[in-house]
C-alpha cells in the first residue's frame, strides 16, 4: 500500500455505503463498506469522550471531547491533522500503530546529514579530498541499505558507528533523530473518520 492521499482514499471508498446501526446523540455505531465484501470496510463507534475506528485497515481509539464528531469534523473538506490526532490516541491495534520505522525517513535524514558532512569537509579537488567524499557517501549508502534490509541491523550499526572506520562521518547525534513516520493504515483511517462524519 502506498502512502494514502485524499484522492486515493476517495477512490478506495468510492463504492462504500453507510449503514447506521445506532444514532442516539453521542452514542453512534456506523458501518462503512462496499456491499458484499469486507475489503477496506470500517466501523465507527462513539460514546461520550471516545471514538473508535475498527475494520480492515486497523483499529484506533481516540479521546478528547464529549462529542468526538465535533473533534474530527472539518469545515475545510477533508483536512486531517496526523500529529495532533495522534496525541489523542488511547489505544491502537498491535503491530499497526500510528507510526513505524520508515526507510524513506531514514534516507532523507541520512542524506541531509551526509550533505552537511560534505559541506563541512572544506575539501579542495585533490584526489585525496575526493576519496574522503566518496568514502563518506559509500558509508551512508551502506547504512541506508541496512535500513532497507533489517531495522535491527541498522540500529546495531548506528550504535557501533566509528567515524575512523565509517567514512569519517560523525554520528554522535543519531539518537536524537526520529526514523519513524506515520503508517499508511493510520493515515487511511484518519481520512476514513472524516469521511464517515460527512456521510
Short mmCIF file of C-alpha atoms in Angstrom, two decimals:
data_model
loop_
_atom_site.label_atom_id
_atom_site.label_comp_id
_atom_site.label_asym_id
_atom_site.label_seq_id
_atom_site.Cartn_x
_atom_site.Cartn_y
_atom_site.Cartn_z
CA UNK A 1 0.00 0.00 0.00
CA UNK A 2 1.36 3.43 -0.92
CA UNK A 3 1.02 6.36 1.45
CA UNK A 4 -2.65 7.30 1.13
CA UNK A 5 -3.63 10.64 -0.31
CA UNK A 6 -7.14 12.04 -0.14
CA UNK A 7 -7.60 11.14 -3.80
CA UNK A 8 -6.50 7.55 -3.14
CA UNK A 9 -8.77 7.24 -0.11
CA UNK A 10 -11.78 8.56 -2.07
CA UNK A 11 -11.00 6.05 -4.83
CA UNK A 12 -10.72 3.23 -2.27
CA UNK A 13 -14.07 4.15 -0.72
CA UNK A 14 -15.97 5.25 -3.84
CA UNK A 15 -18.45 2.37 -3.68
CA UNK A 16 -18.71 2.20 0.11
CA UNK A 17 -22.14 2.60 1.66
CA UNK A 18 -23.08 3.85 5.11
CA UNK A 19 -25.14 1.71 7.47
CA UNK A 20 -26.30 3.42 10.66
CA UNK A 21 -26.51 0.75 13.36
CA UNK A 22 -27.06 3.23 16.20
CA UNK A 23 -27.57 7.00 16.30
CA UNK A 24 -28.54 8.31 19.75
CA UNK A 25 -26.77 11.60 20.42
CA UNK A 26 -23.07 10.90 21.05
CA UNK A 27 -23.78 7.15 21.06
CA UNK A 28 -23.21 6.05 17.47
CA UNK A 29 -22.33 2.89 15.60
CA UNK A 30 -21.69 3.18 11.85
CA UNK A 31 -20.50 0.68 9.29
CA UNK A 32 -19.00 1.92 6.03
CA UNK A 33 -18.37 -0.83 3.49
CA UNK A 34 -18.74 -1.98 -0.07
CA UNK A 35 -21.75 -4.26 -0.42
CA UNK A 36 -20.93 -7.97 -0.14
CA UNK A 37 -17.26 -7.51 0.81
CA UNK A 38 -15.15 -6.65 3.84
CA UNK A 39 -12.31 -5.21 1.78
CA UNK A 40 -11.40 -1.81 3.25
CA UNK A 41 -14.56 -1.77 5.37
CA UNK A 42 -14.58 0.13 8.64
CA UNK A 43 -16.75 0.80 11.67
CA UNK A 44 -17.01 3.99 13.69
CA UNK A 45 -18.28 3.76 17.25
CA UNK A 46 -18.63 6.75 19.58
CA UNK A 47 -19.58 7.21 23.19
CA UNK A 48 -19.02 10.25 25.43
CA UNK A 49 -15.37 11.21 25.10
CA UNK A 50 -14.33 8.41 22.74
CA UNK A 51 -14.24 7.49 19.07
CA UNK A 52 -13.22 4.00 17.99
CA UNK A 53 -12.45 3.05 14.40
CA UNK A 54 -12.08 -0.65 13.59
CA UNK A 55 -12.03 -2.69 10.43
CA UNK A 56 -9.90 -3.93 7.60
CA UNK A 57 -7.43 -1.02 7.81
CA UNK A 58 -6.70 -1.09 11.54
CA UNK A 59 -8.09 -0.12 14.91
CA UNK A 60 -7.57 3.15 16.76
CA UNK A 61 -9.20 4.62 19.88
CA UNK A 62 -9.21 8.41 20.27
CA UNK A 63 -10.32 10.51 23.23
CA UNK A 64 -10.72 14.28 23.56
CA UNK A 65 -14.22 15.84 23.56
CA UNK A 66 -17.59 14.61 24.76
CA UNK A 67 -18.76 14.51 21.12
CA UNK A 68 -15.82 13.20 19.12
CA UNK A 69 -17.53 14.04 15.83
CA UNK A 70 -17.01 17.70 16.77
CA UNK A 71 -13.32 16.99 17.34
CA UNK A 72 -12.82 15.39 13.91
CA UNK A 73 -15.29 17.45 11.87
CA UNK A 74 -13.56 19.51 9.17
CA UNK A 75 -15.17 22.59 7.67
CA UNK A 76 -12.45 22.68 5.00
CA UNK A 77 -13.16 19.46 3.20
CA UNK A 78 -11.07 16.51 4.30
CA UNK A 79 -8.41 18.18 6.43
CA UNK A 80 -6.59 15.73 8.70
CA UNK A 81 -4.14 16.60 11.47
CA UNK A 82 -1.98 13.50 11.93
CA UNK A 83 0.25 14.82 14.70
CA UNK A 84 -2.42 16.43 16.86
CA UNK A 85 -4.78 13.49 16.44
CA UNK A 86 -2.02 11.06 17.35
CA UNK A 87 -1.69 12.88 20.69
CA UNK A 88 -5.33 11.92 21.39
CA UNK A 89 -4.82 8.19 20.81
CA UNK A 90 -5.71 5.97 23.74
CA UNK A 91 -5.02 2.64 22.01
CA UNK A 92 -4.01 1.12 18.67
CA UNK A 93 -4.10 -2.41 17.35
CA UNK A 94 -0.93 -4.39 17.96
CA UNK A 95 1.69 -4.18 15.21
CA UNK A 96 -0.04 -1.41 13.31
CA UNK A 97 0.24 1.81 15.27
CA UNK A 98 0.19 5.42 14.19
CA UNK A 99 3.93 5.49 13.42
CA UNK A 100 6.53 2.95 12.34
CA UNK A 101 10.17 2.76 11.24
CA UNK A 102 10.42 4.35 7.79
CA UNK A 103 13.20 3.73 5.29
CA UNK A 104 12.14 6.89 3.44
CA UNK A 105 12.64 8.93 6.61
CA UNK A 106 16.00 7.23 7.26
CA UNK A 107 17.12 8.05 3.70
CA UNK A 108 16.12 11.70 3.98
CA UNK A 109 17.76 12.22 7.38
CA UNK A 110 20.99 10.44 6.46
CA UNK A 111 21.33 12.16 3.09
CA UNK A 112 20.80 15.56 4.78
CA UNK A 113 23.44 14.61 7.36
CA UNK A 114 25.80 13.49 4.59
CA UNK A 115 25.36 16.80 2.75
CA UNK A 116 26.16 18.69 5.97
CA UNK A 117 29.23 16.49 6.47
CA UNK A 118 30.45 17.06 2.90
CA UNK A 119 30.00 20.83 3.23
CA UNK A 120 31.98 20.75 6.47
CA UNK A 121 34.91 18.87 4.93
CA UNK A 122 36.20 22.08 3.35
CA UNK A 123 37.81 19.93 0.69
CA UNK A 124 39.53 21.07 -2.42
CA UNK A 125 39.53 18.99 -5.57
CA UNK A 126 42.56 16.84 -4.88
CA UNK A 127 42.31 13.07 -5.33
CA UNK A 128 42.54 12.55 -1.55
CA UNK A 129 39.69 15.02 -0.91
CA UNK A 130 37.50 13.31 -3.49
CA UNK A 131 38.36 9.96 -1.94
CA UNK A 132 37.19 11.19 1.50
CA UNK A 133 33.91 12.35 0.00
CA UNK A 134 33.41 9.01 -1.78
CA UNK A 135 34.14 7.07 1.41
CA UNK A 136 31.55 9.14 3.28
CA UNK A 137 28.95 8.62 0.55
CA UNK A 138 29.59 4.88 0.48
CA UNK A 139 29.32 4.60 4.27
CA UNK A 140 25.96 6.39 4.29
CA UNK A 141 24.62 4.36 1.36
CA UNK A 142 25.63 1.14 3.13
CA UNK A 143 23.79 2.32 6.24
CA UNK A 144 20.67 3.10 4.19
CA UNK A 145 20.98 -0.37 2.67
CA UNK A 146 20.93 -1.86 6.17
CA UNK A 147 17.77 0.09 6.96
CA UNK A 148 16.15 -1.33 3.84
CA UNK A 149 17.02 -4.91 4.78
CA UNK A 150 16.76 -5.05 8.58
CA UNK A 151 15.80 -2.41 11.16
CA UNK A 152 17.63 -4.25 13.95
CA UNK A 153 20.91 -4.40 11.97
CA UNK A 154 20.53 -0.72 11.11
CA UNK A 155 20.31 0.31 14.77
CA UNK A 156 23.13 -2.08 15.71
CA UNK A 157 25.38 -0.43 13.14
CA UNK A 158 24.49 3.04 14.44
CA UNK A 159 25.40 2.00 17.99
CA UNK A 160 28.75 0.64 16.76
CA UNK A 161 29.44 3.50 14.33
CA UNK A 162 33.05 4.70 14.35
CA UNK A 163 33.95 7.63 12.06
CA UNK A 164 37.50 6.27 11.83
CA UNK A 165 36.22 3.20 10.01
CA UNK A 166 32.91 4.51 8.64
CA UNK A 167 33.79 7.12 6.05
CA UNK A 168 34.80 9.80 8.54
CA UNK A 169 31.14 10.70 9.17
CA UNK A 170 30.34 11.67 12.77
CA UNK A 171 27.09 10.08 14.01
CA UNK A 172 27.13 11.10 17.67
CA UNK A 173 23.72 12.77 17.40
CA UNK A 174 21.92 9.80 15.75
CA UNK A 175 19.92 9.02 18.89
CA UNK A 176 18.20 12.42 18.55
CA UNK A 177 16.82 11.54 15.11
CA UNK A 178 13.32 10.14 14.71
CA UNK A 179 13.34 7.49 12.00
CA UNK A 180 9.59 6.92 12.20
CA UNK A 181 6.77 8.19 10.02
CA UNK A 182 3.00 7.85 10.05
CA UNK A 183 1.77 4.46 8.92
CA UNK A 184 -0.35 4.09 5.81
CA UNK A 185 -3.14 2.49 7.85
CA UNK A 186 -3.22 5.37 10.35
CA UNK A 187 -3.40 7.97 7.55
CA UNK A 188 -6.14 5.98 5.78
CA UNK A 189 -8.15 5.67 9.00
CA UNK A 190 -7.89 9.41 9.66
CA UNK A 191 -9.37 10.09 6.22
CA UNK A 192 -12.00 7.42 6.93
CA UNK A 193 -13.13 9.14 10.13
CA UNK A 194 -13.57 12.50 8.40
CA UNK A 195 -15.36 10.76 5.51
CA UNK A 196 -17.78 8.94 7.83
CA UNK A 197 -18.70 12.20 9.57
CA UNK A 198 -19.50 13.79 6.20
CA UNK A 199 -21.83 10.96 5.10
#
